CSV table of C-alpha atoms in Angstrom, one decimal:
chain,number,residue,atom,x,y,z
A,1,UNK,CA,94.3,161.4,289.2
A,2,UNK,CA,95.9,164.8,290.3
A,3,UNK,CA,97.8,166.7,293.2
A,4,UNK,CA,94.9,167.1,295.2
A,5,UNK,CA,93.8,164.7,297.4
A,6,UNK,CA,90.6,164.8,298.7
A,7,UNK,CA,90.0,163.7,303.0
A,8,UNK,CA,86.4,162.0,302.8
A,9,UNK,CA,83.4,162.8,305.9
A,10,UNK,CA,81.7,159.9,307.0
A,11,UNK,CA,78.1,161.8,305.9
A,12,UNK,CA,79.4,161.9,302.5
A,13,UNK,CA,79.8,157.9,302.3
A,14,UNK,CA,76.2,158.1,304.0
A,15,UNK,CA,75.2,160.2,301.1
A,16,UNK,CA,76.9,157.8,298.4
A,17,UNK,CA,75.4,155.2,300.1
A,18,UNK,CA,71.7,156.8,300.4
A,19,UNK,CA,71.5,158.9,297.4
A,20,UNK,CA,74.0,157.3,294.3
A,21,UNK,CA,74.4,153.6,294.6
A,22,UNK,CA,70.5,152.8,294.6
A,23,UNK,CA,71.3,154.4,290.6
A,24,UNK,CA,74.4,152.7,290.3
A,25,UNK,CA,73.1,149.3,289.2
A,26,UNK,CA,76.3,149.1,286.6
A,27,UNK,CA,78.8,149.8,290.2
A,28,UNK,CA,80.5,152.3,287.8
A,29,UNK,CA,80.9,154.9,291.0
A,30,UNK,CA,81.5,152.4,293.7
A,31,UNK,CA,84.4,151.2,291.7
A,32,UNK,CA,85.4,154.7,291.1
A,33,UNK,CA,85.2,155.1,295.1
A,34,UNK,CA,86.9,152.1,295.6
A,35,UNK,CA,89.8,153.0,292.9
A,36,UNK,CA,90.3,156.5,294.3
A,37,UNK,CA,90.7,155.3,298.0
A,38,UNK,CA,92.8,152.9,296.9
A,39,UNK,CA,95.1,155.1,295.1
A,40,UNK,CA,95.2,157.5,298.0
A,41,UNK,CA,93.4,160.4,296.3
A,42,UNK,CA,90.5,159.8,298.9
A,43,UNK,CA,91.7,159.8,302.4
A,44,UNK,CA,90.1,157.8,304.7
A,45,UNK,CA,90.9,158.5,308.1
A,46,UNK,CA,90.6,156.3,310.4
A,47,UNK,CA,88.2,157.9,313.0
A,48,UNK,CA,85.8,158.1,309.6
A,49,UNK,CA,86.5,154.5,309.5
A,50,UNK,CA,85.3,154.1,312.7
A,51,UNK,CA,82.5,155.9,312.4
A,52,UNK,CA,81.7,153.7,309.2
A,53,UNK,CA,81.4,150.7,311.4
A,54,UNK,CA,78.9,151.9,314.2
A,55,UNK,CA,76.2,153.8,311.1
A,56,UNK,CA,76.7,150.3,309.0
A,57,UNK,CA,78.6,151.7,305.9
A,58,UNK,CA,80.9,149.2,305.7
A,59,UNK,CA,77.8,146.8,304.9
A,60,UNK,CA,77.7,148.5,301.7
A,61,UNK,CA,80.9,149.8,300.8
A,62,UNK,CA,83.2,146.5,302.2
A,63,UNK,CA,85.7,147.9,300.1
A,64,UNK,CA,86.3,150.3,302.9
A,65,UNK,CA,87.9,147.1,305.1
A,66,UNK,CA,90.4,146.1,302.6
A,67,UNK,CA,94.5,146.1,303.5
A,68,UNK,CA,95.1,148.0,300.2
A,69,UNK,CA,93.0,150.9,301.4
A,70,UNK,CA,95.2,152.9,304.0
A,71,UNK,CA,93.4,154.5,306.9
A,72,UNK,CA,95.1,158.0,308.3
A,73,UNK,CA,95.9,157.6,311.9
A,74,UNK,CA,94.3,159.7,313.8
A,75,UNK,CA,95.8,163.3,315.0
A,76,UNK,CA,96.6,163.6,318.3
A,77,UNK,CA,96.0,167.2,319.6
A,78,UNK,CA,98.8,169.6,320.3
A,79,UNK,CA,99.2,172.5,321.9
A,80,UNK,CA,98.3,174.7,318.4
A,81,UNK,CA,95.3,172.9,318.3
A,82,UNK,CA,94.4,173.9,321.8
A,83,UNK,CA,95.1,177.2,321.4
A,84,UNK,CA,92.1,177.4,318.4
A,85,UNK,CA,89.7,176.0,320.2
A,86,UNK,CA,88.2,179.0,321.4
A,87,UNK,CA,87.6,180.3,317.7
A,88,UNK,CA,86.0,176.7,316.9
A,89,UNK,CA,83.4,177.2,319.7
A,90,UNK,CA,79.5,178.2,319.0
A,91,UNK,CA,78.8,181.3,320.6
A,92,UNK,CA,76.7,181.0,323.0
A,93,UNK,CA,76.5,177.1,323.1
A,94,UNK,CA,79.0,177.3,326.1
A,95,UNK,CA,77.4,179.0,328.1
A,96,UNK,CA,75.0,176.8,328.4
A,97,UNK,CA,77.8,173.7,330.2
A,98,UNK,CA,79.4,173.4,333.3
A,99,UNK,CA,83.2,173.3,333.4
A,100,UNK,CA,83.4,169.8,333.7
A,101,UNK,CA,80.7,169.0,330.6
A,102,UNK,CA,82.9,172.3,328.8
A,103,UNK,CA,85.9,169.1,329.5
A,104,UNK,CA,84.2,166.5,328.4
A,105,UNK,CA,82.9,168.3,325.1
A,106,UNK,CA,85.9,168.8,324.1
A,107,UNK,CA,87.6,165.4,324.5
A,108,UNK,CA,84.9,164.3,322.4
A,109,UNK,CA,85.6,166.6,319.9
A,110,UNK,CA,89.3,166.2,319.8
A,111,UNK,CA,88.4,162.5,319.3
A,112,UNK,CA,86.1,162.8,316.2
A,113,UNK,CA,86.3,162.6,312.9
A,114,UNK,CA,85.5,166.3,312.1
A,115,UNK,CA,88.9,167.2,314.4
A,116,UNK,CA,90.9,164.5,312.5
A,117,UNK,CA,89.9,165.7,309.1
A,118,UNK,CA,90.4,169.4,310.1
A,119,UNK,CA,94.1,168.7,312.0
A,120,UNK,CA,95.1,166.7,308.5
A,121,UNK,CA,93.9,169.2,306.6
A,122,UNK,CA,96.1,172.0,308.9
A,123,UNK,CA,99.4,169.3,308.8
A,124,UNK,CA,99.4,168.6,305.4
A,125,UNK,CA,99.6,172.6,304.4
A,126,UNK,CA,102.6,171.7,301.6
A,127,UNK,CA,99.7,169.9,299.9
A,128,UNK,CA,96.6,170.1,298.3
A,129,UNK,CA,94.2,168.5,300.8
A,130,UNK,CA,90.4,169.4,300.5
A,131,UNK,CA,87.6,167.8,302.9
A,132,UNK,CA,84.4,166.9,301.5
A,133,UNK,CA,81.9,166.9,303.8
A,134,UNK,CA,78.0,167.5,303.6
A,135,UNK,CA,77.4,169.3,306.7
A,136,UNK,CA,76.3,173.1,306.0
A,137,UNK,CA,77.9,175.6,307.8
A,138,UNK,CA,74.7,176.3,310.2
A,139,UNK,CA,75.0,175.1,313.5
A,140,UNK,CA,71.9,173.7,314.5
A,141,UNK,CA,72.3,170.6,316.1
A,142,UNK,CA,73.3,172.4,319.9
A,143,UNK,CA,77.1,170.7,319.7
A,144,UNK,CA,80.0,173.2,321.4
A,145,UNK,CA,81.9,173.3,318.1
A,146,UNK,CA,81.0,174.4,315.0
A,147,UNK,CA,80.3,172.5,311.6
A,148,UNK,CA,83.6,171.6,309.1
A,149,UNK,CA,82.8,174.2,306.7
A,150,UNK,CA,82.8,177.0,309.2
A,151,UNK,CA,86.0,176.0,310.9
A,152,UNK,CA,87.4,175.3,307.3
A,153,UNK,CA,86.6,178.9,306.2
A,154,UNK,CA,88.0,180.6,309.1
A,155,UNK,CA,91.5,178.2,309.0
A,156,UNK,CA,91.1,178.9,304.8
A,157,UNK,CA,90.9,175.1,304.5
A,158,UNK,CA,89.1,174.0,301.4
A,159,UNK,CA,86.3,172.5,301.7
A,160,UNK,CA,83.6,171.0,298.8
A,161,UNK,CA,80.5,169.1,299.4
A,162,UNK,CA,80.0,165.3,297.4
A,163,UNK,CA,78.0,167.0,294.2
A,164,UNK,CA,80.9,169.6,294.0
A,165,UNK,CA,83.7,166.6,294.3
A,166,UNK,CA,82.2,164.7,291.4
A,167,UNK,CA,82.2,168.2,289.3
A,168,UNK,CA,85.1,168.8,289.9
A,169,UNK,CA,86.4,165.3,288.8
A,170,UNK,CA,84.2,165.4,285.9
A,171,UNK,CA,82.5,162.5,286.7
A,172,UNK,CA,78.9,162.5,285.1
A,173,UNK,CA,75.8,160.6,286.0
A,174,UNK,CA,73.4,159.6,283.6
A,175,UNK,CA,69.7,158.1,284.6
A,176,UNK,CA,67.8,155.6,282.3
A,177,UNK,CA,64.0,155.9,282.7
A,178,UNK,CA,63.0,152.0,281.8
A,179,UNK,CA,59.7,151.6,279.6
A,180,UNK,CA,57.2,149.9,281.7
């Protein structure tokens, strides 16, 4: 494919899932999916992969389970990753939690798939890693840490949502309307 390699959110195989397969009678983008992952230019990490067992993606994409498809191991934190928290936090959303739920907050987040994609992202600087993720950059769901895109735009990580990623791959989808 090309240099880039691309580290895939669990929301976006949600969205695949939900939004393109119902159209892809043909399984011209599954395979696509299913090619790309295996040829590592989609990197599934393996907190994503976790997550893809608990929401019931791997029902649909069982490609996801195969040996040939490599799963990241997940990052453990260091002391640079510590030091950013603070900058990764919600204003205001800590002011809200006790010390100890501030503690237990963050070992959640340092243990999800939005850290794991972010810290590969930060490790892999020589190359061209992008996420793709389908979370806007709003905050609204009340968590302590802000969204992927709006950590990735402060750390100038790139980041591209799941219509963008099939743009910029050129990949086109076409719709047949059936007579009745």
């Amino acid at each position: 494919m090309n240099e880039t390699k691309y580290l895939i959110d669990t929301n976006v195989l949600q969205d695949l899932i939900r939004f393109y397969l119902p159209f892809d009678s043909s399984k011209i983008l599954c395979d696509f999916f299913e090619k790309s992952f295996k040829e590592e230019d989609f990197i599934l990490c393996q907190s994503v992969f976790e997550e893809c067992k608990y929401q019931k993606i791997l029902e649909k994409l069982s490609f996801l389970n195969s040996k040939d498809i490599k799963k990241q191991p997940n990052i453990i934190a260091e002391l640079k990753h510590y030091d950013k928290l603070e900058n990764w936090k919600n204003k205001g959303a800590s002011k809200k939690l006790q010390p100890q739920q501030m503690q237990q907050h963050t070992q959640g987040f340092l243990a999800s798939a939005d850290f794991n994609l972010i810290a590969l992202a930060e490790q892999k600087q020589n190359s061209q890693f992008v996420i793709v993720t389908d979370e806007s950059k709003r905050s609204n769901d009340g968590k302590l840490y802000k969204k992927i895109p709006a950590i990735c735009e402060q750390e100038k990580i790139p980041c591209i949502t799941l219509p963008k990623l099939l743009e910029n791959l050129n990949v086109c989808i076409n719709f047949v309307i059936k007579s009745t």
